[in-house]
CSV table of N, CA, C and O in Angstrom, one decimal:
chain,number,residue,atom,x,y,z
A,1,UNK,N,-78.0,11.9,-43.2
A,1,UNK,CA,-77.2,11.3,-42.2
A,1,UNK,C,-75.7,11.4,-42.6
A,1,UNK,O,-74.7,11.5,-41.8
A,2,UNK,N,-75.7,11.5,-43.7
A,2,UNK,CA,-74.2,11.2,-43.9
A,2,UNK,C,-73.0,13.0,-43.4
A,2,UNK,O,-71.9,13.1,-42.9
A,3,UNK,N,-74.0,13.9,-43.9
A,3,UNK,CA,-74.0,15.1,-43.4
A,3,UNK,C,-73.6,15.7,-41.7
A,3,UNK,O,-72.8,16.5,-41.3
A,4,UNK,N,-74.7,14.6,-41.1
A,4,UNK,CA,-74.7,14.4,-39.9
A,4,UNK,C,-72.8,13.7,-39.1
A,4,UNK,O,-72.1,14.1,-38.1
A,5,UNK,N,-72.8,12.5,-40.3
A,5,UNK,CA,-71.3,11.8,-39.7
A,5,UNK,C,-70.3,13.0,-40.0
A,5,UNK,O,-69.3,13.1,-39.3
A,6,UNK,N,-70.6,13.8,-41.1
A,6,UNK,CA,-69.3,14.7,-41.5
A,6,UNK,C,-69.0,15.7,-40.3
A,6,UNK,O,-68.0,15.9,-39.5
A,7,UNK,N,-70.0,16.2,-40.5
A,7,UNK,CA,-70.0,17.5,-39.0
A,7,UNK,C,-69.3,16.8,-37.6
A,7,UNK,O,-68.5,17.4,-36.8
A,8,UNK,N,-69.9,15.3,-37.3
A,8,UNK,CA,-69.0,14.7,-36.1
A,8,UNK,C,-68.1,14.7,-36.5
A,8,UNK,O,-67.5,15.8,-36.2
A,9,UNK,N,-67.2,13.8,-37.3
A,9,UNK,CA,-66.0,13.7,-37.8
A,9,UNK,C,-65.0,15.2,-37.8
A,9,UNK,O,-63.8,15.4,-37.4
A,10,UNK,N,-66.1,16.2,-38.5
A,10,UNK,CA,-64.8,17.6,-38.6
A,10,UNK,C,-64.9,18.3,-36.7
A,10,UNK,O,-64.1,19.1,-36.2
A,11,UNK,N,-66.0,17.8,-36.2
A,11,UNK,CA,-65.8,18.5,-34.6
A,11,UNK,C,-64.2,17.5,-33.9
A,11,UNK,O,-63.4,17.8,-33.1
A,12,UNK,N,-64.5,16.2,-34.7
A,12,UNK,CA,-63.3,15.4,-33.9
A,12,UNK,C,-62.1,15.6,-34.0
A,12,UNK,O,-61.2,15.6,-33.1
A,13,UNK,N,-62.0,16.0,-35.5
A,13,UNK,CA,-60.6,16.3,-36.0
A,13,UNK,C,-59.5,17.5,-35.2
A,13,UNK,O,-58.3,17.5,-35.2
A,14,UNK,N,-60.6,18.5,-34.6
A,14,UNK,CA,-59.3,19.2,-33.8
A,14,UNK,C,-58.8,18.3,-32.8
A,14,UNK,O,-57.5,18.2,-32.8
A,15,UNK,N,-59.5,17.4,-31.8
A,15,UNK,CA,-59.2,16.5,-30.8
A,15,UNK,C,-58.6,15.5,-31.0
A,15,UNK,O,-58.1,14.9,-30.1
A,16,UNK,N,-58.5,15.1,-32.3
A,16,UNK,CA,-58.0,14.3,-33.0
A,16,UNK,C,-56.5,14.5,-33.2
A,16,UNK,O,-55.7,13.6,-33.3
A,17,UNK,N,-56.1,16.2,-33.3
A,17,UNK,CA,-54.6,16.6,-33.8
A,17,UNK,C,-54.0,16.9,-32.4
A,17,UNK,O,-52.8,17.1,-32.1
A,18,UNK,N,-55.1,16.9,-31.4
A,18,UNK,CA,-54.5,17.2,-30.5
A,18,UNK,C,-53.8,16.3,-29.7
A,18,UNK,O,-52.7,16.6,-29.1
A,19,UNK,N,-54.6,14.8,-29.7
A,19,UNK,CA,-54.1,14.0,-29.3
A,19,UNK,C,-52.9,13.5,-29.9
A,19,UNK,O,-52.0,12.8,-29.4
A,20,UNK,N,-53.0,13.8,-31.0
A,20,UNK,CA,-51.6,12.9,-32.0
A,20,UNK,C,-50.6,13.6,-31.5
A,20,UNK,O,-49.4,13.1,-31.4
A,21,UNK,N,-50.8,14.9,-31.2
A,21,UNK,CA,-50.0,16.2,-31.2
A,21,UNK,C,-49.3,15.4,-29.7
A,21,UNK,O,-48.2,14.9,-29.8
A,22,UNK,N,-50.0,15.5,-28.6
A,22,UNK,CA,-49.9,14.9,-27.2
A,22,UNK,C,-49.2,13.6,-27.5
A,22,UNK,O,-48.2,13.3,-26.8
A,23,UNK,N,-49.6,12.7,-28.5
A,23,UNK,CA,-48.7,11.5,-28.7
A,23,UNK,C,-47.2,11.8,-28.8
A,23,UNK,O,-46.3,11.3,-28.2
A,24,UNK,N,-47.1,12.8,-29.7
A,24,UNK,CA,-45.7,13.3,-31.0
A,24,UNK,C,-45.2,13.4,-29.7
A,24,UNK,O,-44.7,12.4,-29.2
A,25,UNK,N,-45.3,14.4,-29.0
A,25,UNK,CA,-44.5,15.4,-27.5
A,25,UNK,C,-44.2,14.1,-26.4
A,25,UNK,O,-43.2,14.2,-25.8
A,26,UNK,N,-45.0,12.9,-26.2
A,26,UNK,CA,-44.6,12.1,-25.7
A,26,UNK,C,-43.9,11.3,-26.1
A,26,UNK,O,-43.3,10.7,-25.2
A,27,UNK,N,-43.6,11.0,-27.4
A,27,UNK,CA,-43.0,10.1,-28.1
A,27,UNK,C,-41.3,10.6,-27.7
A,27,UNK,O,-40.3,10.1,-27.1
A,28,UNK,N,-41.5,11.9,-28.3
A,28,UNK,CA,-40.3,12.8,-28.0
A,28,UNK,C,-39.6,12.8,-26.5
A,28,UNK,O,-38.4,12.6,-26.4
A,29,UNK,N,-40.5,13.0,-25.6
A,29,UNK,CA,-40.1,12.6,-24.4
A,29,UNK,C,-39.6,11.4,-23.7
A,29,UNK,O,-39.1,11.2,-22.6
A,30,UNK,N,-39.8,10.8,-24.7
A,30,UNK,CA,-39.6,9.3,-24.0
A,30,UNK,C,-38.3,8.8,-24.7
A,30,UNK,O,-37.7,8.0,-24.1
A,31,UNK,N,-37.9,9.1,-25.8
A,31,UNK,CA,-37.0,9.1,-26.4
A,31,UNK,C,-35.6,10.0,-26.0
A,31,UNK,O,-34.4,9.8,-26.2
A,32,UNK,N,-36.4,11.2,-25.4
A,32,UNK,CA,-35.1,12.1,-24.5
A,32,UNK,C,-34.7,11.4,-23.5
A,32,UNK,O,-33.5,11.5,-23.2
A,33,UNK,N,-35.4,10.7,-22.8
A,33,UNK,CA,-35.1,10.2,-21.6
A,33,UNK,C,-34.5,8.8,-21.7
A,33,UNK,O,-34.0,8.4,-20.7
A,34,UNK,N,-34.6,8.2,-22.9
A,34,UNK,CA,-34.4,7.3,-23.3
A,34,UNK,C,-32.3,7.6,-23.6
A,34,UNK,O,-31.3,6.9,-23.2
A,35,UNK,N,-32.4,8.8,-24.3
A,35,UNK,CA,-31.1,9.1,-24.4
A,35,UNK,C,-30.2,9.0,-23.3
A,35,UNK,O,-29.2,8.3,-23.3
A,36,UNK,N,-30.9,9.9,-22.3
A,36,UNK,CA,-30.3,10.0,-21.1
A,36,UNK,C,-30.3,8.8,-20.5
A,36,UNK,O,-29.2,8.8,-19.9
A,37,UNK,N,-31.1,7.5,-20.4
A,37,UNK,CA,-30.6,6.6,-19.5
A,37,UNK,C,-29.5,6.2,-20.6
A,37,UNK,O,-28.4,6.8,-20.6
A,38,UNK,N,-29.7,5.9,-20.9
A,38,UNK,CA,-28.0,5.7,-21.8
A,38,UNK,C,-26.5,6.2,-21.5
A,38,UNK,O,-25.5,5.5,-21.3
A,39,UNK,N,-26.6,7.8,-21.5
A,39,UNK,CA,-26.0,8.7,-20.9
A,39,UNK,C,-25.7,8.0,-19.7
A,39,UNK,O,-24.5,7.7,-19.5
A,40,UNK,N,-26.7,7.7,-18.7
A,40,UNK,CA,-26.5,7.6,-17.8
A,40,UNK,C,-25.7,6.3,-17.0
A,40,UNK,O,-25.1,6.1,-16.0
A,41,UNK,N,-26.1,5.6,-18.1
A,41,UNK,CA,-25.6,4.1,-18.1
A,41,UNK,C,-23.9,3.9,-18.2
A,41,UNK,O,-23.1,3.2,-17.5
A,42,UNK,N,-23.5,4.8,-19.4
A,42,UNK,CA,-22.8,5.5,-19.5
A,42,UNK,C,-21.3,5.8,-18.4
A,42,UNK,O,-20.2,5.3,-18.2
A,43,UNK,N,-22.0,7.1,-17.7
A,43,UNK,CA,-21.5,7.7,-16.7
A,43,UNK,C,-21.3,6.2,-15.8
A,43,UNK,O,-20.1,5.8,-15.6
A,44,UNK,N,-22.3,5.5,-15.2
A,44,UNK,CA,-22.2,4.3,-14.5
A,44,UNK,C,-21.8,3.8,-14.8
A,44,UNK,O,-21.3,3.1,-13.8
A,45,UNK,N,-21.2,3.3,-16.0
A,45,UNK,CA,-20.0,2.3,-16.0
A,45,UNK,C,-18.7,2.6,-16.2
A,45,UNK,O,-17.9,1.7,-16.7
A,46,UNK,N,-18.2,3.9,-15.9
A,46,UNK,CA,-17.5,4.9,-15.7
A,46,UNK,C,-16.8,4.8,-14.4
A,46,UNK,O,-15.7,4.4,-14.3
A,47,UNK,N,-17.8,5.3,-13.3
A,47,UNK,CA,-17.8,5.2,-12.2
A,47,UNK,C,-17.6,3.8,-11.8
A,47,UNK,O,-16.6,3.6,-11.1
A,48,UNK,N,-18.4,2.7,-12.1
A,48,UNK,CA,-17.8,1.1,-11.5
A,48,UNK,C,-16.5,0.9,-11.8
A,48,UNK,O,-15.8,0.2,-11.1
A,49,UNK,N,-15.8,1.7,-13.2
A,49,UNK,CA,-14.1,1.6,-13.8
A,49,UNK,C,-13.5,1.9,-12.9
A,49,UNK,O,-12.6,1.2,-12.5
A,50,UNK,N,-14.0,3.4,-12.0
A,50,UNK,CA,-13.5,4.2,-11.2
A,50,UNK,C,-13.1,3.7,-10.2
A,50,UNK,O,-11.9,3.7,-9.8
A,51,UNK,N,-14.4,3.0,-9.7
A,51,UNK,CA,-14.6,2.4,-8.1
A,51,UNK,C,-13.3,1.2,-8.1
A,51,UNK,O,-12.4,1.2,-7.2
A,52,UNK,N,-13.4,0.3,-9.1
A,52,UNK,CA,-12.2,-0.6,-9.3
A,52,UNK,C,-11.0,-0.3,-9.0
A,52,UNK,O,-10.3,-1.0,-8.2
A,53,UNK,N,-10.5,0.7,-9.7
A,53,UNK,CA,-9.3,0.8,-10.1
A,53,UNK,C,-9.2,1.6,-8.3
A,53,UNK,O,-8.4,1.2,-7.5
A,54,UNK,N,-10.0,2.7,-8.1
A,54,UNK,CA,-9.9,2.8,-6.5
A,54,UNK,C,-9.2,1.6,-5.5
A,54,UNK,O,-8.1,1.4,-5.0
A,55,UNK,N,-10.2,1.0,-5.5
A,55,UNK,CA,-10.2,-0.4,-4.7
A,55,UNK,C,-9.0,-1.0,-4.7
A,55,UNK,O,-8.2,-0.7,-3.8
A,56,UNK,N,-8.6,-1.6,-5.7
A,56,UNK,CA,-6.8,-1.8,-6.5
A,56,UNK,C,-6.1,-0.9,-5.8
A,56,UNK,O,-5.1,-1.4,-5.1
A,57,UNK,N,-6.2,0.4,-5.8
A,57,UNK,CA,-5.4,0.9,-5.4
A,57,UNK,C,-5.1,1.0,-4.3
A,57,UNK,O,-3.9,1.5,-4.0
A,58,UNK,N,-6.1,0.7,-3.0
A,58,UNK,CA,-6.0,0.6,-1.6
A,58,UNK,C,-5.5,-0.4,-1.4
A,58,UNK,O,-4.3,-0.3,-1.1
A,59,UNK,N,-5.9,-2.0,-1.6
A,59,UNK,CA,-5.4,-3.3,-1.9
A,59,UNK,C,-3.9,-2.9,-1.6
A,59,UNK,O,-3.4,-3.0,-0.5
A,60,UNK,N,-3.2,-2.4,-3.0
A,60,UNK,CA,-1.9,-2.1,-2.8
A,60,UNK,C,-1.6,-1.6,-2.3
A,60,UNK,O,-0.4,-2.0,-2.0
A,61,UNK,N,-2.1,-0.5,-1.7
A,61,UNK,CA,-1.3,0.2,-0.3
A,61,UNK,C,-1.5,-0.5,1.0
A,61,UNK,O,-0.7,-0.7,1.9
A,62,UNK,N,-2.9,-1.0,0.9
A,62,UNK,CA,-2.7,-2.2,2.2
A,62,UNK,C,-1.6,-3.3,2.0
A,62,UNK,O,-1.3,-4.0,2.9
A,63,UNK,N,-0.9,-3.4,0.6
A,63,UNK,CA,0.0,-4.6,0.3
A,63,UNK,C,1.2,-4.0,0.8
A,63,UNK,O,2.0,-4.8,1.4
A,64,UNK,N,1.4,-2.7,0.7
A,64,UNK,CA,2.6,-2.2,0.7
A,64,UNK,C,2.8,-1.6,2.3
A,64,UNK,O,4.0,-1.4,2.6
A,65,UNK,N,1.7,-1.2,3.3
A,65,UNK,CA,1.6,-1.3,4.5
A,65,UNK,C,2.0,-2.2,5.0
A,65,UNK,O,2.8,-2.1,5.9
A,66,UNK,N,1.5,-3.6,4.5
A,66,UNK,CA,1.9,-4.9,5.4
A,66,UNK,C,3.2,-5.1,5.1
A,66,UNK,O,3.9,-5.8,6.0
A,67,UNK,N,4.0,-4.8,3.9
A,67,UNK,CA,5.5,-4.9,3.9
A,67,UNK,C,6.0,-4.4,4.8
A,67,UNK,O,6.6,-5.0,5.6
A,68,UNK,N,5.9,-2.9,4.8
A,68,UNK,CA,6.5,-1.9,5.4
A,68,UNK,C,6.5,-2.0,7.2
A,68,UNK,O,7.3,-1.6,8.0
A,69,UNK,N,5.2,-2.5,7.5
A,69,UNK,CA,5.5,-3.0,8.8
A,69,UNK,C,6.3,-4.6,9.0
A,69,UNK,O,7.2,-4.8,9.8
A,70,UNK,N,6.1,-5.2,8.3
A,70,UNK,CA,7.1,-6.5,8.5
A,70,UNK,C,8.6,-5.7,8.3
A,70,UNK,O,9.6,-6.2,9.0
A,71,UNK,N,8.8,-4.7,7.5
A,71,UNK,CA,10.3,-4.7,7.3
A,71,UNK,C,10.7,-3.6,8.8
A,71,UNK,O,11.7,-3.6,9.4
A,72,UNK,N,9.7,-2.8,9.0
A,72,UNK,CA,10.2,-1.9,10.6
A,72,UNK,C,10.3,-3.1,11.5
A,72,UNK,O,11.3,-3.2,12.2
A,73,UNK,N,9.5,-4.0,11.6
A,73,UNK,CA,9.9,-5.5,12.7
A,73,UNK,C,11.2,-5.7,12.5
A,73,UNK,O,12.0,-5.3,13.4
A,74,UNK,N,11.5,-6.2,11.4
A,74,UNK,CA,13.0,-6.8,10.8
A,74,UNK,C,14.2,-5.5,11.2
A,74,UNK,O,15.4,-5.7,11.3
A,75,UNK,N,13.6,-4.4,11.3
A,75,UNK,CA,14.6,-3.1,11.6
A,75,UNK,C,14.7,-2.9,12.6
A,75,UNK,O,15.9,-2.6,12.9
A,76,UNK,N,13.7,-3.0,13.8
A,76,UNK,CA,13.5,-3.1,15.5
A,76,UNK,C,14.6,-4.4,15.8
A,76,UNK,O,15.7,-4.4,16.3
A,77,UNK,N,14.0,-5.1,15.3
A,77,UNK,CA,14.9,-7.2,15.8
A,77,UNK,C,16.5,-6.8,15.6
A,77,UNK,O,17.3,-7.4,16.4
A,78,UNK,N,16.9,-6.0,14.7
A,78,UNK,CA,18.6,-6.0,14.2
A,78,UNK,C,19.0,-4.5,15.3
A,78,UNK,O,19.8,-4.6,16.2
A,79,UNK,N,18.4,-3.4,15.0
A,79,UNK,CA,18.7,-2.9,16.1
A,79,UNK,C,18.3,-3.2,17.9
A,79,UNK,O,18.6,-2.4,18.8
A,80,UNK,N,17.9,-3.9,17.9
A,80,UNK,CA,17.9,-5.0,19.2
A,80,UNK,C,19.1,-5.8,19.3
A,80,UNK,O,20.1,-5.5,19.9
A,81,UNK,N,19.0,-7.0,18.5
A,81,UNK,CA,20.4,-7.8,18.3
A,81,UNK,C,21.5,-6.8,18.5
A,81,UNK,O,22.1,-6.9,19.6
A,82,UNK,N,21.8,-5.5,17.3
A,82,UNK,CA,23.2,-4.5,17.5
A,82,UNK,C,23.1,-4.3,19.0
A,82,UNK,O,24.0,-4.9,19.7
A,83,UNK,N,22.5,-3.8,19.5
A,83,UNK,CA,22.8,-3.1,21.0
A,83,UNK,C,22.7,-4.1,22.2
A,83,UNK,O,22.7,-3.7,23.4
A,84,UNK,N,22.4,-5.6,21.7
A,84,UNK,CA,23.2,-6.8,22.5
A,84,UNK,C,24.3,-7.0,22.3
A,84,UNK,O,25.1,-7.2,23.2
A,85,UNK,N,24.6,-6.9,20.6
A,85,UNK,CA,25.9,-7.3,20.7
A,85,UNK,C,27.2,-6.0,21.3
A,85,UNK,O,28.2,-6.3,21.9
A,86,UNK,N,26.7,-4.8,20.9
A,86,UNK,CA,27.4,-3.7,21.6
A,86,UNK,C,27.5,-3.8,23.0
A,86,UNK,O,28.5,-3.3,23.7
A,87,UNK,N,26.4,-4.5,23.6
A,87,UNK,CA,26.8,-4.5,25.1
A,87,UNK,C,27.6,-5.8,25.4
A,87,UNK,O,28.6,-5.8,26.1
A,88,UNK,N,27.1,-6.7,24.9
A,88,UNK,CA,28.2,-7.5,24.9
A,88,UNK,C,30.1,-7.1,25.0
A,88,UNK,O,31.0,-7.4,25.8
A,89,UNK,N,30.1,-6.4,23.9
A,89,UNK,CA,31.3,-5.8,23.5
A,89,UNK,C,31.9,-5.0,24.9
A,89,UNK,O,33.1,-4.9,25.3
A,90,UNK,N,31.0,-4.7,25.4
A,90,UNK,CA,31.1,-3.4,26.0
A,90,UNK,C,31.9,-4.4,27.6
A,90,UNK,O,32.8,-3.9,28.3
A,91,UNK,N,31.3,-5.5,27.7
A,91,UNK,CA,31.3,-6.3,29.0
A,91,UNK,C,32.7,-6.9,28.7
A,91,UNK,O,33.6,-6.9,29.6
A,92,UNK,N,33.1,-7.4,27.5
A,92,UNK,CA,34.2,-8.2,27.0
A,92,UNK,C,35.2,-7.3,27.3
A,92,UNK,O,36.1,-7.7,28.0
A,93,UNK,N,35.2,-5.8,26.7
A,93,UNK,CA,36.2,-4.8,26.9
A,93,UNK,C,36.5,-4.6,28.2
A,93,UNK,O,37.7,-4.7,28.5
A,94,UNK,N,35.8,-4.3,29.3
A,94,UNK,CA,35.6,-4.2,30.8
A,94,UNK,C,36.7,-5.6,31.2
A,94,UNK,O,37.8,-5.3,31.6
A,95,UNK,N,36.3,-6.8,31.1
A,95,UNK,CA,36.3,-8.1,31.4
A,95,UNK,C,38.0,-8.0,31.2
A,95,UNK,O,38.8,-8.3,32.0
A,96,UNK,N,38.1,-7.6,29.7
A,96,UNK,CA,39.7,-7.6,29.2
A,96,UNK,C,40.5,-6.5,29.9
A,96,UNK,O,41.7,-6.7,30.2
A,97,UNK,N,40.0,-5.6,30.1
A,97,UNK,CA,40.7,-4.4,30.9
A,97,UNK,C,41.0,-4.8,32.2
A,97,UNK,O,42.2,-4.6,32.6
A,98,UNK,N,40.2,-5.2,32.7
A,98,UNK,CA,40.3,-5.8,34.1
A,98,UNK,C,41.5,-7.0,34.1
A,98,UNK,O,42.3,-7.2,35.0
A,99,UNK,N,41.6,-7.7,33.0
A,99,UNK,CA,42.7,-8.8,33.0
A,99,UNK,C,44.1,-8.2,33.1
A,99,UNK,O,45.0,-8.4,33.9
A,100,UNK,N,43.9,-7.1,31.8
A,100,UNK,CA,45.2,-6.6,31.6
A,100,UNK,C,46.1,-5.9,32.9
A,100,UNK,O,47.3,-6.0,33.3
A,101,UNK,N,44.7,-5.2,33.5
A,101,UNK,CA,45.4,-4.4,35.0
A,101,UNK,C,45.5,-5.5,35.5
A,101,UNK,O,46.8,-5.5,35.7
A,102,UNK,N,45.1,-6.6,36.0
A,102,UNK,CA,45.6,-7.9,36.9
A,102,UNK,C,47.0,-8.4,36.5
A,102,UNK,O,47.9,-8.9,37.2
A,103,UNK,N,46.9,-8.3,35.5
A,103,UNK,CA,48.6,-9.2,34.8
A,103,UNK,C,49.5,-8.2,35.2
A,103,UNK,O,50.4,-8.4,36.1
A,104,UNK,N,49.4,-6.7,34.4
A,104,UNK,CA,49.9,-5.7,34.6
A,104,UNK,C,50.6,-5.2,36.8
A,104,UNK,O,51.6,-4.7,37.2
A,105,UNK,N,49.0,-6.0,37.8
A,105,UNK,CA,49.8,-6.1,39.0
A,105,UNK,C,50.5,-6.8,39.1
A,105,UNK,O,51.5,-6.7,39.9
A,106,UNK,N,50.2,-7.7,38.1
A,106,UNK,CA,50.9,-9.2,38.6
A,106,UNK,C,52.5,-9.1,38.5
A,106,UNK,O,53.2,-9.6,39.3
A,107,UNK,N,53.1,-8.3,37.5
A,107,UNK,CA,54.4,-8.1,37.3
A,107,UNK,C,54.7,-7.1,38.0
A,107,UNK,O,55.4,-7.5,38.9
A,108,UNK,N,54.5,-6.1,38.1
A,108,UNK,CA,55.2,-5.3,39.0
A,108,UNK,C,56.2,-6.1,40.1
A,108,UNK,O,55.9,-7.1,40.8
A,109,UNK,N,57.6,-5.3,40.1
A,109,UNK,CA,58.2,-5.9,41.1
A,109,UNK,C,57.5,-6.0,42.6
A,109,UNK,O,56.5,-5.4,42.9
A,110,UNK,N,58.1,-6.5,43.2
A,110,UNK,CA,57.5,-6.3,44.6
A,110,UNK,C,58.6,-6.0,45.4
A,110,UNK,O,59.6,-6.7,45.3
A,111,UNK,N,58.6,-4.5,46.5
A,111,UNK,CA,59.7,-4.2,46.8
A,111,UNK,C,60.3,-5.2,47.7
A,111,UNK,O,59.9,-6.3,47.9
A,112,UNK,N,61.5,-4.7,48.2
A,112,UNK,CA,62.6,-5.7,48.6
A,112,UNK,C,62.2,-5.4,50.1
A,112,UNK,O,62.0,-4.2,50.5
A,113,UNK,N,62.1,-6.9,51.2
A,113,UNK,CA,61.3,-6.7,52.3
A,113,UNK,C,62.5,-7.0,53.4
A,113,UNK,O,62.6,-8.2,53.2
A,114,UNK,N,63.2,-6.7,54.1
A,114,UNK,CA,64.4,-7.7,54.8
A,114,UNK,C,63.8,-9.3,55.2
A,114,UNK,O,62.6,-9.3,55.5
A,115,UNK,N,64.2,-10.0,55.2
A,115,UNK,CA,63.8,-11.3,55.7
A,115,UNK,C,65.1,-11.8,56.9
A,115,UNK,O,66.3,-11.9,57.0
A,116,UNK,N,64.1,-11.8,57.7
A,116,UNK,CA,65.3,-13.0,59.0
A,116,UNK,C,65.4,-14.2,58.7
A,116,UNK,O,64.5,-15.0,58.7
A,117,UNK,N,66.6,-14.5,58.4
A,117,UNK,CA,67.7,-16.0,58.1
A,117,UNK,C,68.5,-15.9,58.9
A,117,UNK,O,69.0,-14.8,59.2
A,118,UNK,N,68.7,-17.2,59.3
A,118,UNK,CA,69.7,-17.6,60.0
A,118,UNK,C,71.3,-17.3,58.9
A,118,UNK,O,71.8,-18.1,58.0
A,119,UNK,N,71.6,-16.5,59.2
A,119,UNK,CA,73.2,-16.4,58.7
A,119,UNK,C,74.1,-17.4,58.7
A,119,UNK,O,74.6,-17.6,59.8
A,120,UNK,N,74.8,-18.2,57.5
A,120,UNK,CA,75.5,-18.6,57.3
A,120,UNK,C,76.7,-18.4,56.7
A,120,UNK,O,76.6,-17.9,55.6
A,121,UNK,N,77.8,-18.7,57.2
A,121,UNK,CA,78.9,-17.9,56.7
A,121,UNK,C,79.1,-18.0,55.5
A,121,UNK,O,79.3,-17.2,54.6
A,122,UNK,N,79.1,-19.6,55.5
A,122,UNK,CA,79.3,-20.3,54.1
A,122,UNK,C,78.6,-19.4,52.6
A,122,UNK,O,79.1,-18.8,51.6
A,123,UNK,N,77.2,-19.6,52.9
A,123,UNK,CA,76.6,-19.1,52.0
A,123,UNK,C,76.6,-17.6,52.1
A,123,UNK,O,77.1,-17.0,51.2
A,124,UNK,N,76.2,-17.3,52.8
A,124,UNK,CA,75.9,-15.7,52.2
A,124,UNK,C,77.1,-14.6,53.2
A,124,UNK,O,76.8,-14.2,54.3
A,125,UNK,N,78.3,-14.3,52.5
A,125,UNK,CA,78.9,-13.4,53.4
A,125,UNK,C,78.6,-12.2,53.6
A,125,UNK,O,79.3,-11.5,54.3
A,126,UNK,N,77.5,-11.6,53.0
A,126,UNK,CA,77.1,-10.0,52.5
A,126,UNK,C,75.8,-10.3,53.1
A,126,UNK,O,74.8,-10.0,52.4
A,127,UNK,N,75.5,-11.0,54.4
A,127,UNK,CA,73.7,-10.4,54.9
A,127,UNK,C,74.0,-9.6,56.2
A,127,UNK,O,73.2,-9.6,57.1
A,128,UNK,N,75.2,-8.9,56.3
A,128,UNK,CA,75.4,-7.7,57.1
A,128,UNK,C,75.1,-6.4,57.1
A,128,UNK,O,74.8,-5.5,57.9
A,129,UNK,N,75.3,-6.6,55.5
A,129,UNK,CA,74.9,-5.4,55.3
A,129,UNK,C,73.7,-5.0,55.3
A,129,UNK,O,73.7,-3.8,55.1
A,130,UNK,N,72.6,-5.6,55.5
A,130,UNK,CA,71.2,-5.1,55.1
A,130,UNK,C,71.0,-4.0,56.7
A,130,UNK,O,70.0,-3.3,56.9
């Protein structure tokens, strides 16, 4: 019998190396892959740094959009205001020109018209001549 267990035992032994063998190559495998999620974990928290610092940086340009439109508002409102107050200007200068030509009529002599008076000697001896 004992003969009998040896002969099983040496038939098993190739099936025996083969499976260990199949273990080893799995072991190995699972350990490469093992690497790589690591690697990969790796790269992923890489990319979330990425994604952040992305994000941040839109943020700020949306921060700096919303300035930039508040300050073209503030640039529209003042060049609005200027070209009230220019027209203003513009009505005041008109307004004053128009005075000056009025005063300016206003002095001018006015020519000499004859007027009918009763002639008196006393007072005026020279309304013959006209």
């Amino acid at each position: 019998m004992v003969a009998g267990e040896a002969r099983h035992l040496s038939q098993r032994t190739p099936q025996a190396a083969r499976e260990i063998k199949r273990l080893d190559t799995f072991n190995h495998l699972v350990a490469s892959e093992a690497v790589q999620a690591e690697a990969v974990t790796g790269n992923m928290s890489e990319l979330t740094s990425a994604f952040r610092q992305v994000n941040d940086l839109v943020s700020e340009i949306g921060a700096i959009a919303e300035k930039y439109n508040t300050g073209m508002t503030q640039v529209h409102l003042a060049a609005s205001q200027m070209d009230d107050v220019t027209q203003q200007n513009a009505l005041i200068e008109v307004a004053f020109a128009r005075a000056v030509s009025r005063d300016f009529s206003a002095r001018k002599p006015i020519p000499a018209v004859p007027v009918n008076t009763l002639a008196r000697p006393d007072r005026d001896a020279d309304w013959q001549h006209f």
